mmCIF file with all atom_site columns, C-alpha atoms in Angstrom:
data_model
loop_
_atom_site.group_PDB
_atom_site.id
_atom_site.type_symbol
_atom_site.label_atom_id
_atom_site.label_alt_id
_atom_site.label_comp_id
_atom_site.label_asym_id
_atom_site.label_entity_id
_atom_site.label_seq_id
_atom_site.pdbx_PDB_ins_code
_atom_site.Cartn_x
_atom_site.Cartn_y
_atom_site.Cartn_z
_atom_site.occupancy
_atom_site.B_iso_or_equiv
_atom_site.pdbx_formal_charge
_atom_site.auth_seq_id
_atom_site.auth_comp_id
_atom_site.auth_asym_id
_atom_site.auth_atom_id
_atom_site.pdbx_PDB_model_num
ATOM 1   C CA . MET M 1 1   ? 55.576 -19.606 -93.995 1.00 62.00 ? 1402 MET M CA 1
ATOM 2   C CA . GLY M 1 2   ? 58.396 -17.366 -92.769 1.00 69.00 ? 1403 GLY M CA 1
ATOM 3   C CA . GLY M 1 3   ? 59.429 -16.915 -89.158 1.00 68.00 ? 1404 GLY M CA 1
ATOM 4   C CA . ALA M 1 4   ? 57.653 -13.583 -88.754 1.00 71.00 ? 1405 ALA M CA 1
ATOM 5   C CA . ASP M 1 5   ? 54.462 -14.919 -90.348 1.00 76.00 ? 1406 ASP M CA 1
ATOM 6   C CA . ARG M 1 6   ? 54.556 -17.977 -88.122 1.00 74.00 ? 1407 ARG M CA 1
ATOM 7   C CA . LEU M 1 7   ? 55.049 -15.789 -85.037 1.00 69.00 ? 1408 LEU M CA 1
ATOM 8   C CA . VAL M 1 8   ? 52.094 -13.601 -85.997 1.00 73.00 ? 1409 VAL M CA 1
ATOM 9   C CA . GLU M 1 9   ? 49.909 -16.670 -86.598 1.00 78.00 ? 1410 GLU M CA 1
ATOM 10  C CA . THR M 1 10  ? 50.974 -18.196 -83.274 1.00 72.00 ? 1411 THR M CA 1
ATOM 11  C CA . LEU M 1 11  ? 50.209 -14.977 -81.408 1.00 69.00 ? 1412 LEU M CA 1
ATOM 12  C CA . ARG M 1 12  ? 46.835 -14.736 -83.148 1.00 76.00 ? 1413 ARG M CA 1
ATOM 13  C CA . ALA M 1 13  ? 46.022 -18.335 -82.160 1.00 76.00 ? 1414 ALA M CA 1
ATOM 14  C CA . VAL M 1 14  ? 46.984 -17.689 -78.531 1.00 68.00 ? 1415 VAL M CA 1
ATOM 15  C CA . PHE M 1 15  ? 44.909 -14.507 -78.443 1.00 68.00 ? 1416 PHE M CA 1
ATOM 16  C CA . GLU M 1 16  ? 41.907 -16.407 -79.849 1.00 75.00 ? 1417 GLU M CA 1
ATOM 17  C CA . GLY M 1 17  ? 42.334 -19.204 -77.313 1.00 70.00 ? 1418 GLY M CA 1
ATOM 18  C CA . ARG M 1 18  ? 43.334 -21.855 -79.873 1.00 72.00 ? 1419 ARG M CA 1
ATOM 19  C CA . PHE M 1 19  ? 45.975 -24.186 -78.483 1.00 63.00 ? 1420 PHE M CA 1
ATOM 20  C CA . ARG M 1 20  ? 46.878 -27.115 -80.661 1.00 65.00 ? 1421 ARG M CA 1
ATOM 21  C CA . LEU M 1 21  ? 49.847 -29.187 -79.560 1.00 65.00 ? 1422 LEU M CA 1
ATOM 22  C CA . THR M 1 22  ? 51.427 -32.133 -81.290 1.00 69.00 ? 1423 THR M CA 1
ATOM 23  C CA . ALA M 1 23  ? 52.543 -35.046 -79.154 1.00 69.00 ? 1424 ALA M CA 1
ATOM 24  C CA . ASP M 1 24  ? 56.184 -33.953 -79.654 1.00 74.00 ? 1425 ASP M CA 1
ATOM 25  C CA . GLU M 1 25  ? 55.424 -30.407 -78.513 1.00 72.00 ? 1426 GLU M CA 1
ATOM 26  C CA . LEU M 1 26  ? 53.650 -31.761 -75.448 1.00 68.00 ? 1427 LEU M CA 1
ATOM 27  C CA . ARG M 1 27  ? 56.602 -34.031 -74.606 1.00 70.00 ? 1428 ARG M CA 1
ATOM 28  C CA . ARG M 1 28  ? 59.041 -31.109 -74.940 1.00 73.00 ? 1429 ARG M CA 1
ATOM 29  C CA . ALA M 1 29  ? 56.805 -28.950 -72.753 1.00 69.00 ? 1430 ALA M CA 1
ATOM 30  C CA . ALA M 1 30  ? 56.622 -31.777 -70.201 1.00 66.00 ? 1431 ALA M CA 1
ATOM 31  C CA . GLY M 1 31  ? 60.418 -31.889 -70.078 1.00 66.00 ? 1432 GLY M CA 1
ATOM 32  C CA . ARG M 1 32  ? 60.636 -28.134 -69.545 1.00 63.00 ? 1433 ARG M CA 1
ATOM 33  C CA . THR M 1 33  ? 57.892 -28.332 -66.961 1.00 57.00 ? 1434 THR M CA 1
ATOM 34  C CA . ARG M 1 34  ? 59.769 -30.924 -64.945 1.00 55.00 ? 1435 ARG M CA 1
ATOM 35  C CA . ARG M 1 35  ? 62.985 -28.910 -65.159 1.00 51.00 ? 1436 ARG M CA 1
ATOM 36  C CA . ASN M 1 36  ? 61.137 -25.787 -64.032 1.00 53.00 ? 1437 ASN M CA 1
ATOM 37  C CA . SER M 1 37  ? 59.872 -27.566 -60.893 1.00 49.00 ? 1438 SER M CA 1
ATOM 38  C CA . LEU M 1 38  ? 56.205 -27.235 -61.752 1.00 48.00 ? 1439 LEU M CA 1
ATOM 39  C CA . MET M 1 39  ? 55.795 -30.743 -60.460 1.00 48.00 ? 1440 MET M CA 1
ATOM 40  C CA . ASN M 1 40  ? 56.479 -29.601 -56.918 1.00 56.00 ? 1441 ASN M CA 1
ATOM 41  C CA . ARG M 1 41  ? 52.713 -29.292 -56.850 1.00 59.00 ? 1442 ARG M CA 1
ATOM 42  C CA . PRO M 1 42  ? 50.749 -32.508 -56.367 1.00 60.00 ? 1443 PRO M CA 1
ATOM 43  C CA . LEU M 1 43  ? 49.479 -34.243 -59.495 1.00 66.00 ? 1444 LEU M CA 1
ATOM 44  C CA . ASP M 1 44  ? 46.085 -34.672 -57.883 1.00 72.00 ? 1445 ASP M CA 1
ATOM 45  C CA . PRO M 1 45  ? 43.156 -33.734 -60.123 1.00 72.00 ? 1446 PRO M CA 1
ATOM 46  C CA . GLY M 1 46  ? 41.075 -33.661 -56.933 1.00 75.00 ? 1447 GLY M CA 1
ATOM 47  C CA . VAL M 1 47  ? 42.412 -30.158 -56.233 1.00 82.00 ? 1448 VAL M CA 1
ATOM 48  C CA . LEU M 1 48  ? 40.183 -28.879 -59.050 1.00 89.00 ? 1449 LEU M CA 1
ATOM 49  C CA . THR M 1 49  ? 36.435 -28.276 -58.902 1.00 92.00 ? 1450 THR M CA 1
ATOM 50  C CA . PRO M 1 50  ? 34.171 -30.071 -61.397 1.00 92.00 ? 1451 PRO M CA 1
ATOM 51  C CA . LEU M 1 51  ? 33.923 -26.862 -63.478 1.00 95.00 ? 1452 LEU M CA 1
ATOM 52  C CA . GLU M 1 52  ? 37.707 -26.443 -63.477 1.00 94.00 ? 1453 GLU M CA 1
ATOM 53  C CA . LEU M 1 53  ? 38.190 -30.074 -64.531 1.00 91.00 ? 1454 LEU M CA 1
ATOM 54  C CA . ASP M 1 54  ? 35.632 -29.680 -67.319 1.00 93.00 ? 1455 ASP M CA 1
ATOM 55  C CA . ILE M 1 55  ? 37.258 -26.524 -68.652 1.00 94.00 ? 1456 ILE M CA 1
ATOM 56  C CA . LEU M 1 56  ? 40.780 -27.966 -68.433 1.00 93.00 ? 1457 LEU M CA 1
ATOM 57  C CA . VAL M 1 57  ? 39.809 -31.093 -70.369 1.00 90.00 ? 1458 VAL M CA 1
ATOM 58  C CA . LYS M 1 58  ? 38.061 -29.005 -73.033 1.00 93.00 ? 1459 LYS M CA 1
ATOM 59  C CA . LEU M 1 59  ? 41.084 -26.732 -73.326 1.00 91.00 ? 1460 LEU M CA 1
ATOM 60  C CA . CYS M 1 60  ? 43.268 -29.821 -73.793 1.00 89.00 ? 1461 CYS M CA 1
ATOM 61  C CA . GLU M 1 61  ? 40.884 -30.892 -76.565 1.00 88.00 ? 1462 GLU M CA 1
ATOM 62  C CA . ALA M 1 62  ? 41.812 -27.639 -78.374 1.00 88.00 ? 1463 ALA M CA 1
ATOM 63  C CA . MET M 1 63  ? 38.523 -25.878 -77.673 1.00 92.00 ? 1464 MET M CA 1
ATOM 64  C CA . SER M 1 64  ? 38.784 -22.086 -77.623 1.00 93.00 ? 1465 SER M CA 1
ATOM 65  C CA . TYR M 1 65  ? 37.618 -20.011 -74.673 1.00 94.00 ? 1466 TYR M CA 1
ATOM 66  C CA . LEU M 1 66  ? 34.564 -19.015 -76.718 1.00 95.00 ? 1467 LEU M CA 1
ATOM 67  C CA . MET M 1 67  ? 33.755 -22.626 -77.634 1.00 96.00 ? 1468 MET M CA 1
ATOM 68  C CA . ILE M 1 68  ? 34.054 -23.682 -73.988 1.00 96.00 ? 1469 ILE M CA 1
ATOM 69  C CA . ALA M 1 69  ? 31.845 -20.784 -72.871 1.00 96.00 ? 1470 ALA M CA 1
ATOM 70  C CA . GLU M 1 70  ? 29.153 -21.661 -75.404 1.00 96.00 ? 1471 GLU M CA 1
ATOM 71  C CA . ASP M 1 71  ? 29.349 -25.380 -74.591 1.00 96.00 ? 1472 ASP M CA 1
ATOM 72  C CA . ASP M 1 72  ? 29.034 -24.762 -70.830 1.00 95.00 ? 1473 ASP M CA 1
ATOM 73  C CA . GLY M 1 73  ? 26.572 -21.872 -71.077 1.00 96.00 ? 1474 GLY M CA 1
ATOM 74  C CA . ILE M 1 74  ? 28.890 -19.444 -69.280 1.00 96.00 ? 1475 ILE M CA 1
ATOM 75  C CA . SER M 1 75  ? 30.681 -16.239 -70.282 1.00 95.00 ? 1476 SER M CA 1
ATOM 76  C CA . ARG M 1 76  ? 34.122 -16.120 -71.869 1.00 95.00 ? 1477 ARG M CA 1
ATOM 77  C CA . SER M 1 77  ? 35.354 -14.091 -68.908 1.00 95.00 ? 1478 SER M CA 1
ATOM 78  C CA . ASN M 1 78  ? 34.130 -16.862 -66.583 1.00 96.00 ? 1479 ASN M CA 1
ATOM 79  C CA . VAL M 1 79  ? 36.183 -19.350 -68.620 1.00 96.00 ? 1480 VAL M CA 1
ATOM 80  C CA . ARG M 1 80  ? 39.234 -17.059 -68.455 1.00 95.00 ? 1481 ARG M CA 1
ATOM 81  C CA . ASN M 1 81  ? 38.885 -16.547 -64.695 1.00 95.00 ? 1482 ASN M CA 1
ATOM 82  C CA . THR M 1 82  ? 38.471 -20.283 -64.144 1.00 95.00 ? 1483 THR M CA 1
ATOM 83  C CA . ILE M 1 83  ? 41.641 -20.915 -66.121 1.00 95.00 ? 1484 ILE M CA 1
ATOM 84  C CA . TYR M 1 84  ? 43.477 -18.417 -63.894 1.00 93.00 ? 1485 TYR M CA 1
ATOM 85  C CA . ARG M 1 85  ? 42.306 -20.414 -60.856 1.00 93.00 ? 1486 ARG M CA 1
ATOM 86  C CA . ILE M 1 86  ? 43.525 -23.645 -62.497 1.00 92.00 ? 1487 ILE M CA 1
ATOM 87  C CA . HIS M 1 87  ? 46.932 -22.026 -63.080 1.00 89.00 ? 1488 HIS M CA 1
ATOM 88  C CA . ASP M 1 88  ? 47.083 -21.109 -59.413 1.00 88.00 ? 1489 ASP M CA 1
ATOM 89  C CA . LYS M 1 89  ? 46.087 -24.574 -58.188 1.00 88.00 ? 1490 LYS M CA 1
ATOM 90  C CA . THR M 1 90  ? 48.413 -26.459 -60.557 1.00 86.00 ? 1491 THR M CA 1
ATOM 91  C CA . GLY M 1 91  ? 51.348 -24.083 -60.262 1.00 84.00 ? 1492 GLY M CA 1
ATOM 92  C CA . SER M 1 92  ? 51.427 -23.612 -64.019 1.00 85.00 ? 1493 SER M CA 1
ATOM 93  C CA . GLY M 1 93  ? 52.484 -20.367 -65.602 1.00 84.00 ? 1494 GLY M CA 1
ATOM 94  C CA . THR M 1 94  ? 51.073 -21.002 -69.063 1.00 89.00 ? 1495 THR M CA 1
ATOM 95  C CA . ASN M 1 95  ? 48.214 -22.916 -70.625 1.00 90.00 ? 1496 ASN M CA 1
ATOM 96  C CA . ARG M 1 96  ? 50.740 -25.334 -72.135 1.00 88.00 ? 1497 ARG M CA 1
ATOM 97  C CA . GLU M 1 97  ? 52.174 -26.104 -68.695 1.00 86.00 ? 1498 GLU M CA 1
ATOM 98  C CA . MET M 1 98  ? 48.641 -26.524 -67.404 1.00 88.00 ? 1499 MET M CA 1
ATOM 99  C CA . MET M 1 99  ? 47.934 -29.034 -70.193 1.00 87.00 ? 1500 MET M CA 1
ATOM 100 C CA . VAL M 1 100 ? 51.124 -30.933 -69.353 1.00 85.00 ? 1501 VAL M CA 1
ATOM 101 C CA . TRP M 1 101 ? 49.943 -31.069 -65.737 1.00 84.00 ? 1502 TRP M CA 1
ATOM 102 C CA . ALA M 1 102 ? 46.627 -32.514 -66.958 1.00 86.00 ? 1503 ALA M CA 1
ATOM 103 C CA . VAL M 1 103 ? 48.417 -35.237 -68.908 1.00 83.00 ? 1504 VAL M CA 1
ATOM 104 C CA . LEU M 1 104 ? 50.850 -36.098 -66.115 1.00 82.00 ? 1505 LEU M CA 1
ATOM 105 C CA . SER M 1 105 ? 48.055 -36.194 -63.535 1.00 82.00 ? 1506 SER M CA 1
ATOM 106 C CA . GLY M 1 106 ? 46.121 -38.705 -65.661 1.00 82.00 ? 1507 GLY M CA 1
ATOM 107 C CA . LEU M 1 107 ? 43.258 -36.436 -66.713 1.00 80.00 ? 1508 LEU M CA 1
ATOM 108 C CA . ILE M 1 108 ? 44.125 -36.836 -70.382 1.00 79.00 ? 1509 ILE M CA 1
ATOM 109 C CA . ASP M 1 109 ? 44.821 -40.433 -71.357 1.00 70.00 ? 1510 ASP M CA 1
ATOM 110 C CA . ASP M 1 110 ? 45.281 -40.377 -75.110 1.00 52.00 ? 1511 ASP M CA 1
ATOM 111 C CA . LEU M 1 111 ? 46.886 -37.690 -77.215 1.00 47.00 ? 1512 LEU M CA 1
ATOM 112 C CA . LYS M 1 112 ? 45.697 -37.499 -80.785 1.00 47.00 ? 1513 LYS M CA 1
ATOM 113 C CA . ARG M 1 113 ? 47.533 -35.594 -83.481 1.00 37.00 ? 1514 ARG M CA 1
#
């Protein structure tokens, strides 16, 4: 797959809410996250509500916004808005940074490829 095709596929996956990270990608993102001072925020999962924790864990398990909405019996826009609140509370600018925060805070113990 060429560079342009890969970019289009990546953008399509992001738009559809599919985030699949390898362990190496997550480690690289963690390094960038530390360098970008995201970790100035506390790594305390207690800052999140039970719904926010549930959605964050499901997002880390590569569930799409639609899958999370159907699983929790809520709307996709509710999932999206909850993710915005998680970004705010964790100081993350992207879903990848948010997932790194989840790993570093101990919410996600085991990464599977």
